[in-house]
PDB file of C-alpha atoms in Angstrom:
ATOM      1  CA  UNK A   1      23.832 -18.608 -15.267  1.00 60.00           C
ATOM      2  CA  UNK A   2      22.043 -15.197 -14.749  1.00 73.00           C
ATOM      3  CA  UNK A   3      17.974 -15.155 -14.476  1.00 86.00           C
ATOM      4  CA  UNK A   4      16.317 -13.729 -17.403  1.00 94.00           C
ATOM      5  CA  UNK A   5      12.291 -12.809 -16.313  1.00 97.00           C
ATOM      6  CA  UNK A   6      10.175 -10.311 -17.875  1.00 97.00           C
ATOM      7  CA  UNK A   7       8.792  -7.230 -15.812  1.00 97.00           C
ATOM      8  CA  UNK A   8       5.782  -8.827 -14.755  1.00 97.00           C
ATOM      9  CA  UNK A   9       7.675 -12.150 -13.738  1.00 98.00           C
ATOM     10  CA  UNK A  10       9.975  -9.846 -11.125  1.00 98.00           C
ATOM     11  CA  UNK A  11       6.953  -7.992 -10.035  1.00 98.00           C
ATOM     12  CA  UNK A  12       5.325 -11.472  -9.086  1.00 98.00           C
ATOM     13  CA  UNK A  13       8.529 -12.581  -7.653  1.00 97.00           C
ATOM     14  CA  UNK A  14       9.176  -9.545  -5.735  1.00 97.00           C
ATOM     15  CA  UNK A  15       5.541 -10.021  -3.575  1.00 97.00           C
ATOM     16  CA  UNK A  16       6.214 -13.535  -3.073  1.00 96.00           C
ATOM     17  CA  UNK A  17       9.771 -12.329  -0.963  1.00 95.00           C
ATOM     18  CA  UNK A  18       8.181  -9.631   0.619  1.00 95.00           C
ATOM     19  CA  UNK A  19       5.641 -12.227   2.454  1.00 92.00           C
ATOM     20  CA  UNK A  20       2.444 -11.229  -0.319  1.00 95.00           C
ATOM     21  CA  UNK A  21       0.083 -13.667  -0.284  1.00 94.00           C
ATOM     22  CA  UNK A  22      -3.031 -12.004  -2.080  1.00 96.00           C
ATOM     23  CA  UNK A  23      -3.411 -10.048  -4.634  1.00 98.00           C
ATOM     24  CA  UNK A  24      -7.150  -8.121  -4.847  1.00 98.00           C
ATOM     25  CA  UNK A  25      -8.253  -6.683  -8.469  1.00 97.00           C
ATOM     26  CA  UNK A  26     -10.350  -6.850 -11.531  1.00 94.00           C
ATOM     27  CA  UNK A  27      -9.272  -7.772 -14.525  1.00 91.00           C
ATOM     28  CA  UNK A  28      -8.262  -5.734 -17.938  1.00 91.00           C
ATOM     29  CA  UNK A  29      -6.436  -6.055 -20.972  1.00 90.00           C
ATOM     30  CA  UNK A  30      -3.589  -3.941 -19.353  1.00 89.00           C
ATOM     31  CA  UNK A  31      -3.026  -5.880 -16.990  1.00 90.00           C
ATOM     32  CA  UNK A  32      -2.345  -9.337 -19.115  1.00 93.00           C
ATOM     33  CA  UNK A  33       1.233 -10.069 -18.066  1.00 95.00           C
ATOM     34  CA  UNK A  34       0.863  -9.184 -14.915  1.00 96.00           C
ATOM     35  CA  UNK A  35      -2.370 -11.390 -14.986  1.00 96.00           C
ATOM     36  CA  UNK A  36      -0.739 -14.399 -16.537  1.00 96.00           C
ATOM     37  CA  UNK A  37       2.478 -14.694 -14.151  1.00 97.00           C
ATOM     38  CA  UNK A  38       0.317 -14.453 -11.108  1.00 96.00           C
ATOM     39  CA  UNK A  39      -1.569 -17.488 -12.472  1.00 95.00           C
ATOM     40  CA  UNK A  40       1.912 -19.430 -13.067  1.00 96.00           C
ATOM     41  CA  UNK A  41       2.441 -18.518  -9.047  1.00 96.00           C
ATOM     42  CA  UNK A  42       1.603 -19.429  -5.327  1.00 96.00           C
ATOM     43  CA  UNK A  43      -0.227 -16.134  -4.842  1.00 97.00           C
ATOM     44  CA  UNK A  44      -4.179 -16.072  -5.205  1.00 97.00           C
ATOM     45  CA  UNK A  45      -6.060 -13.866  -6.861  1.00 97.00           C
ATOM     46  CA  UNK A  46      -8.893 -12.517  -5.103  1.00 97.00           C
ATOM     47  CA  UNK A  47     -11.779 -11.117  -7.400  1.00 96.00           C
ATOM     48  CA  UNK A  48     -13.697  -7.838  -6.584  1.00 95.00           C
ATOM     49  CA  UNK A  49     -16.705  -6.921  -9.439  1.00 92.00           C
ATOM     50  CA  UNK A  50     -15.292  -3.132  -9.177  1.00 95.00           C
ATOM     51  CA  UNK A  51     -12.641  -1.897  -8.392  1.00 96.00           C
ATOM     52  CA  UNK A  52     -13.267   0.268  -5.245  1.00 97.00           C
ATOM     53  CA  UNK A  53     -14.137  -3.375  -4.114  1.00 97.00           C
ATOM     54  CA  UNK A  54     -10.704  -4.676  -4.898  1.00 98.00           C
ATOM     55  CA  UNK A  55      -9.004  -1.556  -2.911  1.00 98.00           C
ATOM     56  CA  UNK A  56     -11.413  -1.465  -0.031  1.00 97.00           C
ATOM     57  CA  UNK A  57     -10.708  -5.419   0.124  1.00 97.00           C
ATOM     58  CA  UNK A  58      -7.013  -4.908  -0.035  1.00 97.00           C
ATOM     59  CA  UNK A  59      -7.066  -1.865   2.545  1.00 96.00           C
ATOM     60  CA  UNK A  60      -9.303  -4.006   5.006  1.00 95.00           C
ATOM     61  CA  UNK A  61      -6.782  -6.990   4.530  1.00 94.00           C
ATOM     62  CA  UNK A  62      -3.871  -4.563   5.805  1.00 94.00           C
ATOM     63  CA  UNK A  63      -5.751  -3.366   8.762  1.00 89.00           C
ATOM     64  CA  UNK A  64      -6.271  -6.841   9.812  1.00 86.00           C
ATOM     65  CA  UNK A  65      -3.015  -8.134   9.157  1.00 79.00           C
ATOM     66  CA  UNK A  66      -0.928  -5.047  11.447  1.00 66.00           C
ATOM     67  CA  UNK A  67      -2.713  -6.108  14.327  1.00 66.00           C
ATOM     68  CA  UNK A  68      -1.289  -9.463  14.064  1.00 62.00           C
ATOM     69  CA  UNK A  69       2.216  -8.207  12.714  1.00 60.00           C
ATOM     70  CA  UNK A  70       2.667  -6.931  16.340  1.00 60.00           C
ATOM     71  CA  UNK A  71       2.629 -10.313  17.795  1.00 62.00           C
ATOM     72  CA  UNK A  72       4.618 -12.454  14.697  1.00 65.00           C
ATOM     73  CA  UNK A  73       7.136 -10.685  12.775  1.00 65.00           C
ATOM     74  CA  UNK A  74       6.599 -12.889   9.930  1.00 67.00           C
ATOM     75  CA  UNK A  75       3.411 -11.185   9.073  1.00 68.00           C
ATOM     76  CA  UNK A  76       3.690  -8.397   6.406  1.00 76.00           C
ATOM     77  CA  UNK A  77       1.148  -6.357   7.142  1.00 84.00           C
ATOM     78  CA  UNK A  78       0.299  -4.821   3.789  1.00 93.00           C
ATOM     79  CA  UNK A  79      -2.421  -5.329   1.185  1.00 96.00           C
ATOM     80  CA  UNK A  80      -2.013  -4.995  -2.711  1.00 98.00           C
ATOM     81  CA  UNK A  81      -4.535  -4.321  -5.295  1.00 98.00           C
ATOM     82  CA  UNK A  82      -3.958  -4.148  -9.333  1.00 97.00           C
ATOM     83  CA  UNK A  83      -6.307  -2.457 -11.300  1.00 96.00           C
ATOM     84  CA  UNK A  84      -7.670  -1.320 -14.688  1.00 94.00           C
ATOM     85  CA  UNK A  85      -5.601   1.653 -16.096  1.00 94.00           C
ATOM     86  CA  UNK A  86      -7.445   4.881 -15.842  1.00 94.00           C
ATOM     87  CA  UNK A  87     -11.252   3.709 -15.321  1.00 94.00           C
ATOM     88  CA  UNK A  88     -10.482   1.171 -13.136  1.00 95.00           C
ATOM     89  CA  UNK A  89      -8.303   3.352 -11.417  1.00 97.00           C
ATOM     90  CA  UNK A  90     -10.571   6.044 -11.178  1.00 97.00           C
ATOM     91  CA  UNK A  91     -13.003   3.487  -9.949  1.00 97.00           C
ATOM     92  CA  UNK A  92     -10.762   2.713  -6.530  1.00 97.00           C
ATOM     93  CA  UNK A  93     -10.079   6.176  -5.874  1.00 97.00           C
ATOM     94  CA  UNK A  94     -13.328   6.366  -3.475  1.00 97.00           C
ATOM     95  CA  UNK A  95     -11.322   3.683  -1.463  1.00 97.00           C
ATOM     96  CA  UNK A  96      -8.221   4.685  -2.064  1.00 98.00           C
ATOM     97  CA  UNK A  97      -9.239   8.240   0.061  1.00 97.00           C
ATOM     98  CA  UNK A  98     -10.615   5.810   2.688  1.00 96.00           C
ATOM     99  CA  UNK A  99      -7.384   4.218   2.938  1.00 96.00           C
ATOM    100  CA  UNK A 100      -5.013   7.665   3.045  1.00 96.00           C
ATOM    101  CA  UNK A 101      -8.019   8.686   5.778  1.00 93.00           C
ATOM    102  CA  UNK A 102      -7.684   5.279   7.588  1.00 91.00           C
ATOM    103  CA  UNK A 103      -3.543   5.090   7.158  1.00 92.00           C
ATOM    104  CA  UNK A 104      -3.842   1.770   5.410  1.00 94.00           C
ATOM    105  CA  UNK A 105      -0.334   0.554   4.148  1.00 95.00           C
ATOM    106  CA  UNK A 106      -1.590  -0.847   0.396  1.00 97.00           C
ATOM    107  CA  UNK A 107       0.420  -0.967  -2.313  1.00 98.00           C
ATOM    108  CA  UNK A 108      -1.820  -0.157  -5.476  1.00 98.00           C
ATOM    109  CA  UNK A 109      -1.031  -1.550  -8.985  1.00 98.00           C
ATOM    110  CA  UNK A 110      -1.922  -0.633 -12.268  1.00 97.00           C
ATOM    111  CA  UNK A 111      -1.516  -1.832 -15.441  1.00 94.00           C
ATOM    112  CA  UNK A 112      -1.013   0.615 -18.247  1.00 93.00           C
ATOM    113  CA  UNK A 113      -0.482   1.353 -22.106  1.00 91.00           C
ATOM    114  CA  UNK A 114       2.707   1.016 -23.567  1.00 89.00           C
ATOM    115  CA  UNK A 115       5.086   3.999 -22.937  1.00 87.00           C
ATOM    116  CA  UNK A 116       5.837   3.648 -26.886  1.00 88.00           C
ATOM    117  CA  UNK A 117       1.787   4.109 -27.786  1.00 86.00           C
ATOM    118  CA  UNK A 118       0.507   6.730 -25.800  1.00 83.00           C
ATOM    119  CA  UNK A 119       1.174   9.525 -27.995  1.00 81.00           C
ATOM    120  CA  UNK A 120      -1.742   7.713 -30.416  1.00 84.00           C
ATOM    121  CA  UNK A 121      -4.188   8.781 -27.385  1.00 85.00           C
ATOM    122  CA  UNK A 122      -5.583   5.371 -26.679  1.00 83.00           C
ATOM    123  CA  UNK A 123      -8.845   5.030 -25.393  1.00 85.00           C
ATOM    124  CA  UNK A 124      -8.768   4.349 -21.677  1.00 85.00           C
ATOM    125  CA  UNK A 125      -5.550   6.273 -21.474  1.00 88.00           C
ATOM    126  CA  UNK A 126      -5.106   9.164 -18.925  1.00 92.00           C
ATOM    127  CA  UNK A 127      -2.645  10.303 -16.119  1.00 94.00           C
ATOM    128  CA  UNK A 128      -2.756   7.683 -13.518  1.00 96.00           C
ATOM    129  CA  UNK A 129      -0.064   9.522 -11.106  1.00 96.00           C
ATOM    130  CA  UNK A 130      -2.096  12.813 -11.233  1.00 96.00           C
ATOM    131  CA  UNK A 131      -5.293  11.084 -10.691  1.00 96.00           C
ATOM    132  CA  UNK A 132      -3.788   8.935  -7.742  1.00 97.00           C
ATOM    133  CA  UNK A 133      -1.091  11.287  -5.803  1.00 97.00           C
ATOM    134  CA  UNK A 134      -3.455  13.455  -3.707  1.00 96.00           C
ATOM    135  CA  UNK A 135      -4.629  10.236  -1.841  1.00 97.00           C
ATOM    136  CA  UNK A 136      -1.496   8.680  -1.949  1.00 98.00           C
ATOM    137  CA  UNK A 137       2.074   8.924   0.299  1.00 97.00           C
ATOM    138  CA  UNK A 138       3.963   8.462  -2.977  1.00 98.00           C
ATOM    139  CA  UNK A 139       2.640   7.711  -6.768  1.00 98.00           C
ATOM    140  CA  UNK A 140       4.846   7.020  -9.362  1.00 97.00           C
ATOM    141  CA  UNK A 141       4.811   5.194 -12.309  1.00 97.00           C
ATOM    142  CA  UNK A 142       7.524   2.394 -13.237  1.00 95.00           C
ATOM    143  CA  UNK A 143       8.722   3.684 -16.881  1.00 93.00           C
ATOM    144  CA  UNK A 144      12.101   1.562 -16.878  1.00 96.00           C
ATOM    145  CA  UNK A 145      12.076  -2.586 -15.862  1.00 97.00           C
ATOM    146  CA  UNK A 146      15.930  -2.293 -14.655  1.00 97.00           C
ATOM    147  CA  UNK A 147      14.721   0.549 -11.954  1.00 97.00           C
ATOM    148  CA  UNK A 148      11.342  -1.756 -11.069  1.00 97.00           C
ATOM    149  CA  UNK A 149      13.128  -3.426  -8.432  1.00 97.00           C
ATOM    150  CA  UNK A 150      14.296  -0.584  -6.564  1.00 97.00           C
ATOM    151  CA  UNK A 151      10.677   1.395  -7.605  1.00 98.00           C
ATOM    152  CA  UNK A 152       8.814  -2.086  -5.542  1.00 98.00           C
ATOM    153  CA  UNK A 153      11.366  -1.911  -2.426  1.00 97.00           C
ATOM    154  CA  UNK A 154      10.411   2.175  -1.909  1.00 97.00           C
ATOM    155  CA  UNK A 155       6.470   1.588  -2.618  1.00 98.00           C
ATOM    156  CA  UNK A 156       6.216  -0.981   0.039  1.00 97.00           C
ATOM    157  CA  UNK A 157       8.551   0.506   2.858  1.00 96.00           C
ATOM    158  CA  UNK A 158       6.926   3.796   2.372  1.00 97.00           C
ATOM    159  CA  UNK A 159       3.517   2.332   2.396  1.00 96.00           C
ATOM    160  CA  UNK A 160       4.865   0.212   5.811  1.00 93.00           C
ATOM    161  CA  UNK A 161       6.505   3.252   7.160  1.00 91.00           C
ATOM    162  CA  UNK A 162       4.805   5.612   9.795  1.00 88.00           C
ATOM    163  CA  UNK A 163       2.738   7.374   9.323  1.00 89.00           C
ATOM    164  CA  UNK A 164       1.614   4.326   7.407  1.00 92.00           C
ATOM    165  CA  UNK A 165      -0.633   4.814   3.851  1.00 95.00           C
ATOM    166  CA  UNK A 166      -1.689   4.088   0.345  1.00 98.00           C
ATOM    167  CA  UNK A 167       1.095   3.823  -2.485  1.00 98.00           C
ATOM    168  CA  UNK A 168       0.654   3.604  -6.214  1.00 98.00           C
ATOM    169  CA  UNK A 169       2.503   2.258  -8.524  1.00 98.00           C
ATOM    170  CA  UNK A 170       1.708   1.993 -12.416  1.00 97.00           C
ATOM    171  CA  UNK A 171       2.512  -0.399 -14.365  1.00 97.00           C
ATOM    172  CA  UNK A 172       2.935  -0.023 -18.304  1.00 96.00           C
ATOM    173  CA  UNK A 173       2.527  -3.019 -20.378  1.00 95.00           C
ATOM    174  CA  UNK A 174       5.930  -3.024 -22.164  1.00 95.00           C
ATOM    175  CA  UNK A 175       7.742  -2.497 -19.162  1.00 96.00           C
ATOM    176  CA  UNK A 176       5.812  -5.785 -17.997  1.00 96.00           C
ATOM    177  CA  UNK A 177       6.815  -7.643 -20.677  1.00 97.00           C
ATOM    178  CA  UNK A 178      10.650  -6.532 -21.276  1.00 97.00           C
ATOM    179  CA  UNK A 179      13.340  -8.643 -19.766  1.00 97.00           C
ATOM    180  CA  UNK A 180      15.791  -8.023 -17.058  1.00 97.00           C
ATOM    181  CA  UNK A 181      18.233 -10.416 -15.009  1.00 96.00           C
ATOM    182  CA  UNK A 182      17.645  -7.973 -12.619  1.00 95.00           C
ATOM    183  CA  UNK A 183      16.179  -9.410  -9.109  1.00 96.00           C
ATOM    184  CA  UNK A 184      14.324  -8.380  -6.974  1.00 96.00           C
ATOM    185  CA  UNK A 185      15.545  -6.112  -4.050  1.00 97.00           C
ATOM    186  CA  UNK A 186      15.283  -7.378  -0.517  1.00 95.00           C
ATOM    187  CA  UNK A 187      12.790  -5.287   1.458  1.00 92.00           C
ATOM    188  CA  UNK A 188      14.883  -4.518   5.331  1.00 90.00           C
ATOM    189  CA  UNK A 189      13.481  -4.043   8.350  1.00 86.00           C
ATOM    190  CA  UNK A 190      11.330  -0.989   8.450  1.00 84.00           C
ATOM    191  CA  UNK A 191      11.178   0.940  11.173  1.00 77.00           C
ATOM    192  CA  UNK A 192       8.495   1.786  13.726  1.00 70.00           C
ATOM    193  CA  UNK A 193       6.419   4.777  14.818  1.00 63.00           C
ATOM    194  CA  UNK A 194       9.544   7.642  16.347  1.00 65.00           C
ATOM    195  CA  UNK A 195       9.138   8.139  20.023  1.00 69.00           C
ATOM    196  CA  UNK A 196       7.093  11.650  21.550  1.00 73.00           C
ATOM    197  CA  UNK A 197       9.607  14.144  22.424  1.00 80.00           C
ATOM    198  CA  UNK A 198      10.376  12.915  26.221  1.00 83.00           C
ATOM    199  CA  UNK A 199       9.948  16.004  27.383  1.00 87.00           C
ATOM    200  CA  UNK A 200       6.110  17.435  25.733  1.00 87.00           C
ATOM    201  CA  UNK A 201       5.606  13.740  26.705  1.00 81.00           C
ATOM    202  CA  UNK A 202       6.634  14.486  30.774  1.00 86.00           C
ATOM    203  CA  UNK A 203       4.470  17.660  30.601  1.00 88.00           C
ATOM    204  CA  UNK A 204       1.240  15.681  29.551  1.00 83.00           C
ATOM    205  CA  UNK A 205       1.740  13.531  31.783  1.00 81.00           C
ATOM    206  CA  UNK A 206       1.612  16.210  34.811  1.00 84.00           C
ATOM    207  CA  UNK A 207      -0.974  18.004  33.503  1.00 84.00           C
ATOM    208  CA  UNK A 208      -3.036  14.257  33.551  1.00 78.00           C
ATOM    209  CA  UNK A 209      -1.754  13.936  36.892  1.00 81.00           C
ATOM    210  CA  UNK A 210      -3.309  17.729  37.980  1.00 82.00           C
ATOM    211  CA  UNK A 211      -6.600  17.322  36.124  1.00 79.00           C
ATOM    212  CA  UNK A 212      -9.639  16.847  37.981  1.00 79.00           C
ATOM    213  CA  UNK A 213     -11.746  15.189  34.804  1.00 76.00           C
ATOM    214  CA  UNK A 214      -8.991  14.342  32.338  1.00 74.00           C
ATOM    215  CA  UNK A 215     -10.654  13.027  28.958  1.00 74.00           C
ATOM    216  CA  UNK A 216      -8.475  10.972  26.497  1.00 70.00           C
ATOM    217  CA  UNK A 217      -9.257  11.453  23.198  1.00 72.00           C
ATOM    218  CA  UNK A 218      -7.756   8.517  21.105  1.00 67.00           C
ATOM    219  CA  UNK A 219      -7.595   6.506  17.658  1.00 66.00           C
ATOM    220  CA  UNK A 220      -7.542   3.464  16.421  1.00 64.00           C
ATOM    221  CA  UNK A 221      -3.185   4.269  16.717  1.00 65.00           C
ATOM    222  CA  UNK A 222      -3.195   3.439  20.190  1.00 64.00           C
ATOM    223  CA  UNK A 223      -4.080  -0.455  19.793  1.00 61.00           C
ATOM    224  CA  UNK A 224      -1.958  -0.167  16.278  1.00 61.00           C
ATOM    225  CA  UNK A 225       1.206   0.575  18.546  1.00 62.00           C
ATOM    226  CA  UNK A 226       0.447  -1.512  21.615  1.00 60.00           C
ATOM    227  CA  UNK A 227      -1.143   1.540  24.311  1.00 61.00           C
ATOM    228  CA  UNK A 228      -4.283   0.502  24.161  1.00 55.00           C
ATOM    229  CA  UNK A 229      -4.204  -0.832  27.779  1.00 53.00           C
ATOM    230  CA  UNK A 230      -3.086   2.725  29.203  1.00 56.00           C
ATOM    231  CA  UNK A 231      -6.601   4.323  27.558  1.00 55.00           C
ATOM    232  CA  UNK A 232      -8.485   1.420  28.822  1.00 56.00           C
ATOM    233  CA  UNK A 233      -7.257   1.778  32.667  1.00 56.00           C
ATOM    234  CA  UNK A 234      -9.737   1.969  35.492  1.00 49.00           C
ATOM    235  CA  UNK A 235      -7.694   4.960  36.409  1.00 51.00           C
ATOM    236  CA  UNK A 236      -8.199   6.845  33.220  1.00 51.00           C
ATOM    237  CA  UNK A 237     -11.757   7.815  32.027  1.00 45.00           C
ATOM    238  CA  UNK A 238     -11.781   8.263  28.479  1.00 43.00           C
ATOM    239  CA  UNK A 239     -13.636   8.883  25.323  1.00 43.00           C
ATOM    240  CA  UNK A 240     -12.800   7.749  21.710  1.00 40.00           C
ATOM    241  CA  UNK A 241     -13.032   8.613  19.214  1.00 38.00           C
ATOM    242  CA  UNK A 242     -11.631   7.917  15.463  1.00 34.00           C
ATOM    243  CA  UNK A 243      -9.091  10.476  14.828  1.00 38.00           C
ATOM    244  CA  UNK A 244      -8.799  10.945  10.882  1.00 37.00           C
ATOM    245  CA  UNK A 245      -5.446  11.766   9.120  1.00 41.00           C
ATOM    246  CA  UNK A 246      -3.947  11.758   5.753  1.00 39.00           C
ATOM    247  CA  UNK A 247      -0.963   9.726   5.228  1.00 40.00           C
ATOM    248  CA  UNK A 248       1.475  12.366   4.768  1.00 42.00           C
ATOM    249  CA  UNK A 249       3.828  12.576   2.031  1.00 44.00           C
TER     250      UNK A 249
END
């Protein structure tokens, strides 16, 4: 017999198969059915008393975790955060730029009005995609509950995928509580960072070879992708430094 679950039952279900084992936020009315099938689950709820807390807990969970992704496979390097509709969102935003800066992957929630009642200009309404999308790789809003498995699968690959970075994702409430026997989709392997062009990467290395006092200026990347020992060479005198990007869209 097919699986009936409501929206917020598949998003739950969905984070469980992609390896989720936290989910950092602060609660709202909006948020109720997403609230009340995480509490009927395995995952834990971790509690930040504002919501910049929540996202700059969820972004410092992903850092951690990638750096132990490249040693167990198992490990889904990613951190999620669910938030307030628009204050709470606005709220995280401060973070939310930290994590675009810092190339965080997060995938951050929101719960929302109904798509039905937002023409009666409810307080606490607003534009949560606008107000999200310049810090974000993609932000989108989930409008329909038989496209929010696909609409999960893209915000966590492209938050996963290099250049990695903040997604958002909103979350209206009656798409949270209408039913689907839809499941979830299954997340694939996602690729890693491309490889240099082999031959700009030749050419550096000559001109490193020719240099008298050759400075390396690096990021944070280089222990992210496993170089780190090349920058940290007694042959090699370097200086780093953090080297700040957006997440590119």
């Amino acid at each position: 017999m097919t699986k009936t679950q409501t929206g917020a039952e598949l998003f739950v279900e969905a984070l469980q198969r992609y390896g989720v084992e936290y989910v950092f936020g602060n609660p709202g009315t909006t948020k109720l059915p997403v609230l009340r099938s995480l509490g009927d689950s395995d995952l834990e709820y971790v509690l930040g008393l504002h919501e910049d807390i929540a996202v700059g807990m969820a972004a410092g969970y992903a850092q951690t975790r990638r750096y132990h992704a490249d040693h167990d496979p198992d490990v889904l390097p990613v951190g999620v955060a669910n938030l307030h509709t628009t204050p709470g969102v606005a709220h995280g935003t401060g973070n939310l730029m930290n994590a675009a800066f810092a190339g965080a992957p997060i995938v951050v929630t929101a719960g929302h009005h109904a798509t039905d009642f937002r023409h009666e200009e409810p307080i606490l309404s607003g534009d949560l995609v606008e107000l999200t999308d310049q810090f974000c790789k993609r932000s989108t809003e989930g409008v329909d509950v038989e496209a929010l498995p696909t609409m999960l699968r893209r915000a966590f690959r492209t938050a996963l995928t290099p250049p990695t970075g903040p997604v958002f994702l909103g979350l209206p409430m009656d798409v949270m509580m209408a039913e689907t026997d839809a499941p979830p989709e299954s997340l694939g392997q996602i690729s890693g960072a491309a490889r240099g062009d082999p031959q700009q990467v030749a050419r550096a290395a000559d001109l490193l070879v020719g240099a008298k006092e050759a400075v390396l200026v690096t990021g944070d990347g280089i222990a992210r992708f496993g170089v780190d020992a090349v920058a940290t060479s007694p042959h090699c005198r370097c200086e780093s430094r953090l080297s700040h990007r957006w997440g590119g869209k």
